[in-house]
């Protein structure tokens, strides 16, 4: 069993809420499956309101840890999709119910 990881995903504010992030995540999940992965993790800064994006796509918060970005200490939450199939299903539902 292999797990993919998203280190960072940023969209400019002017292109947010246009399903681009969802389409990127769907393409990522499909690509990871072709490479033999069946799960995915992503780390999101706790204070980032975009956490809801991952939750909407079915990611489950697993734990949190402290890390450093430059000279600033931040708390990151580890989100996980145990099954890429579940991410693909949520992404499909999200793009068809715009």
PDB file of N, CA, C and O in Angstrom, residues 15-71:
ATOM      1  N   UNK A  15      -9.074  33.012  -8.588  1.00  0.00           N
ATOM      2  CA  UNK A  15      -9.506  31.792  -9.263  1.00  0.00           C
ATOM      3  C   UNK A  15     -10.099  30.762  -8.296  1.00  0.00           C
ATOM      4  O   UNK A  15     -10.437  29.648  -8.709  1.00  0.00           O
ATOM      5  N   UNK A  16     -10.235  31.146  -7.036  1.00  0.00           N
ATOM      6  CA  UNK A  16     -10.875  30.249  -6.078  1.00  0.00           C
ATOM      7  C   UNK A  16     -12.378  30.192  -6.344  1.00  0.00           C
ATOM      8  O   UNK A  16     -12.957  31.071  -6.969  1.00  0.00           O
ATOM      9  N   UNK A  17     -13.000  29.122  -5.881  1.00  0.00           N
ATOM     10  CA  UNK A  17     -14.445  28.894  -6.030  1.00  0.00           C
ATOM     11  C   UNK A  17     -14.874  28.719  -7.484  1.00  0.00           C
ATOM     12  O   UNK A  17     -15.993  29.047  -7.866  1.00  0.00           O
ATOM     13  N   UNK A  18     -13.954  28.196  -8.299  1.00  0.00           N
ATOM     14  CA  UNK A  18     -14.261  27.901  -9.694  1.00  0.00           C
ATOM     15  C   UNK A  18     -14.032  26.422 -10.005  1.00  0.00           C
ATOM     16  O   UNK A  18     -13.884  26.046 -11.159  1.00  0.00           O
ATOM     17  N   UNK A  19     -13.946  25.596  -8.966  1.00  0.00           N
ATOM     18  CA  UNK A  19     -13.749  24.151  -9.081  1.00  0.00           C
ATOM     19  C   UNK A  19     -12.357  23.754  -9.533  1.00  0.00           C
ATOM     20  O   UNK A  19     -12.104  22.580  -9.816  1.00  0.00           O
ATOM     21  N   UNK A  20     -11.413  24.708  -9.612  1.00  0.00           N
ATOM     22  CA  UNK A  20     -10.057  24.373 -10.044  1.00  0.00           C
ATOM     23  C   UNK A  20      -9.360  23.465  -9.038  1.00  0.00           C
ATOM     24  O   UNK A  20      -8.703  22.491  -9.419  1.00  0.00           O
ATOM     25  N   UNK A  21      -9.484  23.771  -7.749  1.00  0.00           N
ATOM     26  CA  UNK A  21      -8.865  22.934  -6.723  1.00  0.00           C
ATOM     27  C   UNK A  21      -9.424  21.526  -6.741  1.00  0.00           C
ATOM     28  O   UNK A  21      -8.681  20.544  -6.617  1.00  0.00           O
ATOM     29  N   UNK A  22     -10.728  21.418  -6.902  1.00  0.00           N
ATOM     30  CA  UNK A  22     -11.368  20.100  -6.954  1.00  0.00           C
ATOM     31  C   UNK A  22     -10.884  19.317  -8.165  1.00  0.00           C
ATOM     32  O   UNK A  22     -10.569  18.133  -8.071  1.00  0.00           O
ATOM     33  N   UNK A  23     -10.786  19.984  -9.310  1.00  0.00           N
ATOM     34  CA  UNK A  23     -10.294  19.305 -10.511  1.00  0.00           C
ATOM     35  C   UNK A  23      -8.830  18.890 -10.354  1.00  0.00           C
ATOM     36  O   UNK A  23      -8.439  17.806 -10.794  1.00  0.00           O
ATOM     37  N   UNK A  24      -8.025  19.744  -9.717  1.00  0.00           N
ATOM     38  CA  UNK A  24      -6.629  19.374  -9.457  1.00  0.00           C
ATOM     39  C   UNK A  24      -6.545  18.150  -8.560  1.00  0.00           C
ATOM     40  O   UNK A  24      -5.758  17.233  -8.815  1.00  0.00           O
ATOM     41  N   UNK A  25      -7.357  18.118  -7.513  1.00  0.00           N
ATOM     42  CA  UNK A  25      -7.333  16.980  -6.592  1.00  0.00           C
ATOM     43  C   UNK A  25      -7.812  15.712  -7.293  1.00  0.00           C
ATOM     44  O   UNK A  25      -7.281  14.629  -7.051  1.00  0.00           O
ATOM     45  N   UNK A  26      -8.805  15.829  -8.161  1.00  0.00           N
ATOM     46  CA  UNK A  26      -9.280  14.654  -8.904  1.00  0.00           C
ATOM     47  C   UNK A  26      -8.178  14.124  -9.832  1.00  0.00           C
ATOM     48  O   UNK A  26      -7.919  12.923  -9.878  1.00  0.00           O
ATOM     49  N   UNK A  27      -7.521  15.030 -10.549  1.00  0.00           N
ATOM     50  CA  UNK A  27      -6.425  14.618 -11.431  1.00  0.00           C
ATOM     51  C   UNK A  27      -5.288  13.987 -10.632  1.00  0.00           C
ATOM     52  O   UNK A  27      -4.707  12.983 -11.061  1.00  0.00           O
ATOM     53  N   UNK A  28      -4.989  14.561  -9.477  1.00  0.00           N
ATOM     54  CA  UNK A  28      -3.944  14.007  -8.615  1.00  0.00           C
ATOM     55  C   UNK A  28      -4.306  12.594  -8.179  1.00  0.00           C
ATOM     56  O   UNK A  28      -3.486  11.677  -8.262  1.00  0.00           O
ATOM     57  N   UNK A  29      -5.542  12.405  -7.711  1.00  0.00           N
ATOM     58  CA  UNK A  29      -5.980  11.085  -7.257  1.00  0.00           C
ATOM     59  C   UNK A  29      -5.898  10.057  -8.384  1.00  0.00           C
ATOM     60  O   UNK A  29      -5.431   8.935  -8.178  1.00  0.00           O
ATOM     61  N   UNK A  30      -6.332  10.433  -9.573  1.00  0.00           N
ATOM     62  CA  UNK A  30      -6.267   9.513 -10.715  1.00  0.00           C
ATOM     63  C   UNK A  30      -4.822   9.165 -11.041  1.00  0.00           C
ATOM     64  O   UNK A  30      -4.494   8.005 -11.300  1.00  0.00           O
ATOM     65  N   UNK A  31      -3.945  10.153 -11.033  1.00  0.00           N
ATOM     66  CA  UNK A  31      -2.533   9.921 -11.325  1.00  0.00           C
ATOM     67  C   UNK A  31      -1.886   9.023 -10.261  1.00  0.00           C
ATOM     68  O   UNK A  31      -1.123   8.113 -10.593  1.00  0.00           O
ATOM     69  N   UNK A  32      -2.200   9.287  -8.994  1.00  0.00           N
ATOM     70  CA  UNK A  32      -1.641   8.461  -7.919  1.00  0.00           C
ATOM     71  C   UNK A  32      -2.105   7.014  -8.032  1.00  0.00           C
ATOM     72  O   UNK A  32      -1.320   6.091  -7.802  1.00  0.00           O
ATOM     73  N   UNK A  33      -3.375   6.820  -8.376  1.00  0.00           N
ATOM     74  CA  UNK A  33      -3.869   5.447  -8.544  1.00  0.00           C
ATOM     75  C   UNK A  33      -3.100   4.725  -9.648  1.00  0.00           C
ATOM     76  O   UNK A  33      -2.739   3.558  -9.485  1.00  0.00           O
ATOM     77  N   UNK A  34      -2.819   5.410 -10.741  1.00  0.00           N
ATOM     78  CA  UNK A  34      -2.070   4.803 -11.847  1.00  0.00           C
ATOM     79  C   UNK A  34      -0.660   4.424 -11.412  1.00  0.00           C
ATOM     80  O   UNK A  34      -0.056   3.513 -11.980  1.00  0.00           O
ATOM     81  N   UNK A  35      -0.149   5.125 -10.394  1.00  0.00           N
ATOM     82  CA  UNK A  35       1.198   4.845  -9.880  1.00  0.00           C
ATOM     83  C   UNK A  35       1.187   3.829  -8.737  1.00  0.00           C
ATOM     84  O   UNK A  35       2.220   3.559  -8.146  1.00  0.00           O
ATOM     85  N   UNK A  36       0.013   3.289  -8.432  1.00  0.00           N
ATOM     86  CA  UNK A  36      -0.082   2.260  -7.408  1.00  0.00           C
ATOM     87  C   UNK A  36      -0.418   2.747  -6.011  1.00  0.00           C
ATOM     88  O   UNK A  36      -0.394   1.966  -5.060  1.00  0.00           O
ATOM     89  N   UNK A  37      -0.736   4.013  -5.866  1.00  0.00           N
ATOM     90  CA  UNK A  37      -1.137   4.536  -4.552  1.00  0.00           C
ATOM     91  C   UNK A  37      -2.624   4.297  -4.341  1.00  0.00           C
ATOM     92  O   UNK A  37      -3.399   4.259  -5.294  1.00  0.00           O
ATOM     93  N   UNK A  38      -3.004   4.130  -3.089  1.00  0.00           N
ATOM     94  CA  UNK A  38      -4.430   3.977  -2.808  1.00  0.00           C
ATOM     95  C   UNK A  38      -4.914   4.905  -1.700  1.00  0.00           C
ATOM     96  O   UNK A  38      -6.081   4.870  -1.340  1.00  0.00           O
ATOM     97  N   UNK A  39      -4.035   5.749  -1.157  1.00  0.00           N
ATOM     98  CA  UNK A  39      -4.439   6.707  -0.128  1.00  0.00           C
ATOM     99  C   UNK A  39      -3.645   7.995  -0.320  1.00  0.00           C
ATOM    100  O   UNK A  39      -2.687   8.045  -1.089  1.00  0.00           O
ATOM    101  N   UNK A  40      -4.066   9.038   0.409  1.00  0.00           N
ATOM    102  CA  UNK A  40      -3.458  10.350   0.241  1.00  0.00           C
ATOM    103  C   UNK A  40      -3.489  11.097   1.560  1.00  0.00           C
ATOM    104  O   UNK A  40      -4.475  11.006   2.302  1.00  0.00           O
ATOM    105  N   UNK A  41      -2.417  11.826   1.851  1.00  0.00           N
ATOM    106  CA  UNK A  41      -2.389  12.720   3.011  1.00  0.00           C
ATOM    107  C   UNK A  41      -2.065  14.126   2.534  1.00  0.00           C
ATOM    108  O   UNK A  41      -1.408  14.327   1.508  1.00  0.00           O
ATOM    109  N   UNK A  42      -2.540  15.093   3.295  1.00  0.00           N
ATOM    110  CA  UNK A  42      -2.248  16.498   3.038  1.00  0.00           C
ATOM    111  C   UNK A  42      -2.099  17.178   4.397  1.00  0.00           C
ATOM    112  O   UNK A  42      -2.816  16.853   5.343  1.00  0.00           O
ATOM    113  N   UNK A  43      -1.139  18.086   4.489  1.00  0.00           N
ATOM    114  CA  UNK A  43      -0.910  18.847   5.712  1.00  0.00           C
ATOM    115  C   UNK A  43      -1.400  20.270   5.482  1.00  0.00           C
ATOM    116  O   UNK A  43      -1.035  20.902   4.493  1.00  0.00           O
ATOM    117  N   UNK A  44      -2.239  20.765   6.400  1.00  0.00           N
ATOM    118  CA  UNK A  44      -2.842  22.085   6.251  1.00  0.00           C
ATOM    119  C   UNK A  44      -2.621  22.865   7.542  1.00  0.00           C
ATOM    120  O   UNK A  44      -2.852  22.340   8.639  1.00  0.00           O
ATOM    121  N   UNK A  45      -2.194  24.110   7.417  1.00  0.00           N
ATOM    122  CA  UNK A  45      -2.011  24.956   8.591  1.00  0.00           C
ATOM    123  C   UNK A  45      -3.358  25.125   9.278  1.00  0.00           C
ATOM    124  O   UNK A  45      -4.377  25.404   8.629  1.00  0.00           O
ATOM    125  N   UNK A  46      -3.368  24.942  10.585  1.00  0.00           N
ATOM    126  CA  UNK A  46      -4.616  24.933  11.366  1.00  0.00           C
ATOM    127  C   UNK A  46      -5.449  26.193  11.143  1.00  0.00           C
ATOM    128  O   UNK A  46      -6.672  26.115  11.051  1.00  0.00           O
ATOM    129  N   UNK A  47      -4.814  27.344  11.043  1.00  0.00           N
ATOM    130  CA  UNK A  47      -5.550  28.610  10.892  1.00  0.00           C
ATOM    131  C   UNK A  47      -5.972  28.904   9.461  1.00  0.00           C
ATOM    132  O   UNK A  47      -6.565  29.945   9.191  1.00  0.00           O
ATOM    133  N   UNK A  48      -5.692  28.010   8.534  1.00  0.00           N
ATOM    134  CA  UNK A  48      -6.026  28.219   7.135  1.00  0.00           C
ATOM    135  C   UNK A  48      -7.498  27.883   6.895  1.00  0.00           C
ATOM    136  O   UNK A  48      -7.909  26.731   7.041  1.00  0.00           O
ATOM    137  N   UNK A  49      -8.305  28.865   6.499  1.00  0.00           N
ATOM    138  CA  UNK A  49      -9.724  28.579   6.257  1.00  0.00           C
ATOM    139  C   UNK A  49      -9.947  27.594   5.100  1.00  0.00           C
ATOM    140  O   UNK A  49     -11.016  26.994   4.992  1.00  0.00           O
ATOM    141  N   UNK A  50      -8.946  27.384   4.259  1.00  0.00           N
ATOM    142  CA  UNK A  50      -9.068  26.431   3.150  1.00  0.00           C
ATOM    143  C   UNK A  50      -9.130  24.984   3.643  1.00  0.00           C
ATOM    144  O   UNK A  50      -9.381  24.082   2.852  1.00  0.00           O
ATOM    145  N   UNK A  51      -8.919  24.761   4.945  1.00  0.00           N
ATOM    146  CA  UNK A  51      -9.084  23.403   5.497  1.00  0.00           C
ATOM    147  C   UNK A  51     -10.439  22.837   5.118  1.00  0.00           C
ATOM    148  O   UNK A  51     -10.593  21.646   4.878  1.00  0.00           O
ATOM    149  N   UNK A  52     -11.441  23.680   5.056  1.00  0.00           N
ATOM    150  CA  UNK A  52     -12.804  23.229   4.743  1.00  0.00           C
ATOM    151  C   UNK A  52     -12.877  22.609   3.356  1.00  0.00           C
ATOM    152  O   UNK A  52     -13.691  21.728   3.109  1.00  0.00           O
ATOM    153  N   UNK A  53     -12.020  23.063   2.454  1.00  0.00           N
ATOM    154  CA  UNK A  53     -11.966  22.500   1.095  1.00  0.00           C
ATOM    155  C   UNK A  53     -11.671  21.006   1.164  1.00  0.00           C
ATOM    156  O   UNK A  53     -12.352  20.186   0.541  1.00  0.00           O
ATOM    157  N   UNK A  54     -10.655  20.633   1.939  1.00  0.00           N
ATOM    158  CA  UNK A  54     -10.278  19.229   2.062  1.00  0.00           C
ATOM    159  C   UNK A  54     -11.349  18.427   2.792  1.00  0.00           C
ATOM    160  O   UNK A  54     -11.643  17.287   2.435  1.00  0.00           O
ATOM    161  N   UNK A  55     -11.937  19.038   3.810  1.00  0.00           N
ATOM    162  CA  UNK A  55     -13.006  18.355   4.550  1.00  0.00           C
ATOM    163  C   UNK A  55     -14.203  18.084   3.639  1.00  0.00           C
ATOM    164  O   UNK A  55     -14.812  17.019   3.693  1.00  0.00           O
ATOM    165  N   UNK A  56     -14.521  19.051   2.785  1.00  0.00           N
ATOM    166  CA  UNK A  56     -15.630  18.881   1.845  1.00  0.00           C
ATOM    167  C   UNK A  56     -15.364  17.728   0.879  1.00  0.00           C
ATOM    168  O   UNK A  56     -16.290  17.040   0.436  1.00  0.00           O
ATOM    169  N   UNK A  57     -14.096  17.493   0.590  1.00  0.00           N
ATOM    170  CA  UNK A  57     -13.724  16.389  -0.299  1.00  0.00           C
ATOM    171  C   UNK A  57     -13.543  15.077   0.455  1.00  0.00           C
ATOM    172  O   UNK A  57     -13.064  14.096  -0.117  1.00  0.00           O
ATOM    173  N   UNK A  58     -13.927  15.060   1.729  1.00  0.00           N
ATOM    174  CA  UNK A  58     -13.933  13.815   2.482  1.00  0.00           C
ATOM    175  C   UNK A  58     -12.676  13.510   3.272  1.00  0.00           C
ATOM    176  O   UNK A  58     -12.561  12.422   3.847  1.00  0.00           O
ATOM    177  N   UNK A  59     -11.729  14.440   3.330  1.00  0.00           N
ATOM    178  CA  UNK A  59     -10.507  14.203   4.108  1.00  0.00           C
ATOM    179  C   UNK A  59     -10.841  14.170   5.596  1.00  0.00           C
ATOM    180  O   UNK A  59     -11.679  14.938   6.079  1.00  0.00           O
ATOM    181  N   UNK A  60     -10.169  13.281   6.309  1.00  0.00           N
ATOM    182  CA  UNK A  60     -10.405  13.118   7.745  1.00  0.00           C
ATOM    183  C   UNK A  60      -9.176  13.605   8.494  1.00  0.00           C
ATOM    184  O   UNK A  60      -8.055  13.181   8.195  1.00  0.00           O
ATOM    185  N   UNK A  61      -9.365  14.517   9.483  1.00  0.00           N
ATOM    186  CA  UNK A  61      -8.213  14.953  10.274  1.00  0.00           C
ATOM    187  C   UNK A  61      -7.713  13.806  11.139  1.00  0.00           C
ATOM    188  O   UNK A  61      -8.494  13.154  11.829  1.00  0.00           O
ATOM    189  N   UNK A  62      -6.422  13.537  11.061  1.00  0.00           N
ATOM    190  CA  UNK A  62      -5.835  12.399  11.770  1.00  0.00           C
ATOM    191  C   UNK A  62      -5.076  12.856  13.007  1.00  0.00           C
ATOM    192  O   UNK A  62      -5.240  12.297  14.082  1.00  0.00           O
ATOM    193  N   UNK A  63      -4.234  13.864  12.852  1.00  0.00           N
ATOM    194  CA  UNK A  63      -3.485  14.401  13.982  1.00  0.00           C
ATOM    195  C   UNK A  63      -2.961  15.775  13.618  1.00  0.00           C
ATOM    196  O   UNK A  63      -3.202  16.273  12.525  1.00  0.00           O
ATOM    197  N   UNK A  64      -2.254  16.380  14.543  1.00  0.00           N
ATOM    198  CA  UNK A  64      -1.629  17.668  14.256  1.00  0.00           C
ATOM    199  C   UNK A  64      -0.201  17.643  14.779  1.00  0.00           C
ATOM    200  O   UNK A  64       0.144  16.844  15.652  1.00  0.00           O
ATOM    201  N   UNK A  65       0.601  18.511  14.204  1.00  0.00           N
ATOM    202  CA  UNK A  65       1.993  18.604  14.626  1.00  0.00           C
ATOM    203  C   UNK A  65       2.475  20.028  14.404  1.00  0.00           C
ATOM    204  O   UNK A  65       1.917  20.771  13.597  1.00  0.00           O
ATOM    205  N   UNK A  66       3.496  20.385  15.126  1.00  0.00           N
ATOM    206  CA  UNK A  66       4.086  21.706  15.001  1.00  0.00           C
ATOM    207  C   UNK A  66       5.224  21.642  13.999  1.00  0.00           C
ATOM    208  O   UNK A  66       6.006  20.695  13.996  1.00  0.00           O
ATOM    209  N   UNK A  67       5.287  22.636  13.130  1.00  0.00           N
ATOM    210  CA  UNK A  67       6.391  22.719  12.179  1.00  0.00           C
ATOM    211  C   UNK A  67       6.791  24.185  12.040  1.00  0.00           C
ATOM    212  O   UNK A  67       6.185  25.069  12.655  1.00  0.00           O
ATOM    213  N   UNK A  68       7.783  24.420  11.240  1.00  0.00           N
ATOM    214  CA  UNK A  68       8.287  25.774  11.044  1.00  0.00           C
ATOM    215  C   UNK A  68       8.162  26.165   9.583  1.00  0.00           C
ATOM    216  O   UNK A  68       8.491  25.393   8.688  1.00  0.00           O
ATOM    217  N   UNK A  69       7.677  27.368   9.355  1.00  0.00           N
ATOM    218  CA  UNK A  69       7.674  27.975   8.036  1.00  0.00           C
ATOM    219  C   UNK A  69       8.509  29.242   8.185  1.00  0.00           C
ATOM    220  O   UNK A  69       8.075  30.196   8.835  1.00  0.00           O
ATOM    221  N   UNK A  70       9.701  29.200   7.622  1.00  0.00           N
ATOM    222  CA  UNK A  70      10.641  30.291   7.872  1.00  0.00           C
ATOM    223  C   UNK A  70      10.981  30.315   9.349  1.00  0.00           C
ATOM    224  O   UNK A  70      11.354  29.296   9.923  1.00  0.00           O
ATOM    225  N   UNK A  71      10.782  31.442   9.989  1.00  0.00           N
ATOM    226  CA  UNK A  71      11.058  31.546  11.421  1.00  0.00           C
ATOM    227  C   UNK A  71       9.775  31.525  12.252  1.00  0.00           C
ATOM    228  O   UNK A  71       9.783  31.885  13.422  1.00  0.00           O
TER     229      UNK A  71
END
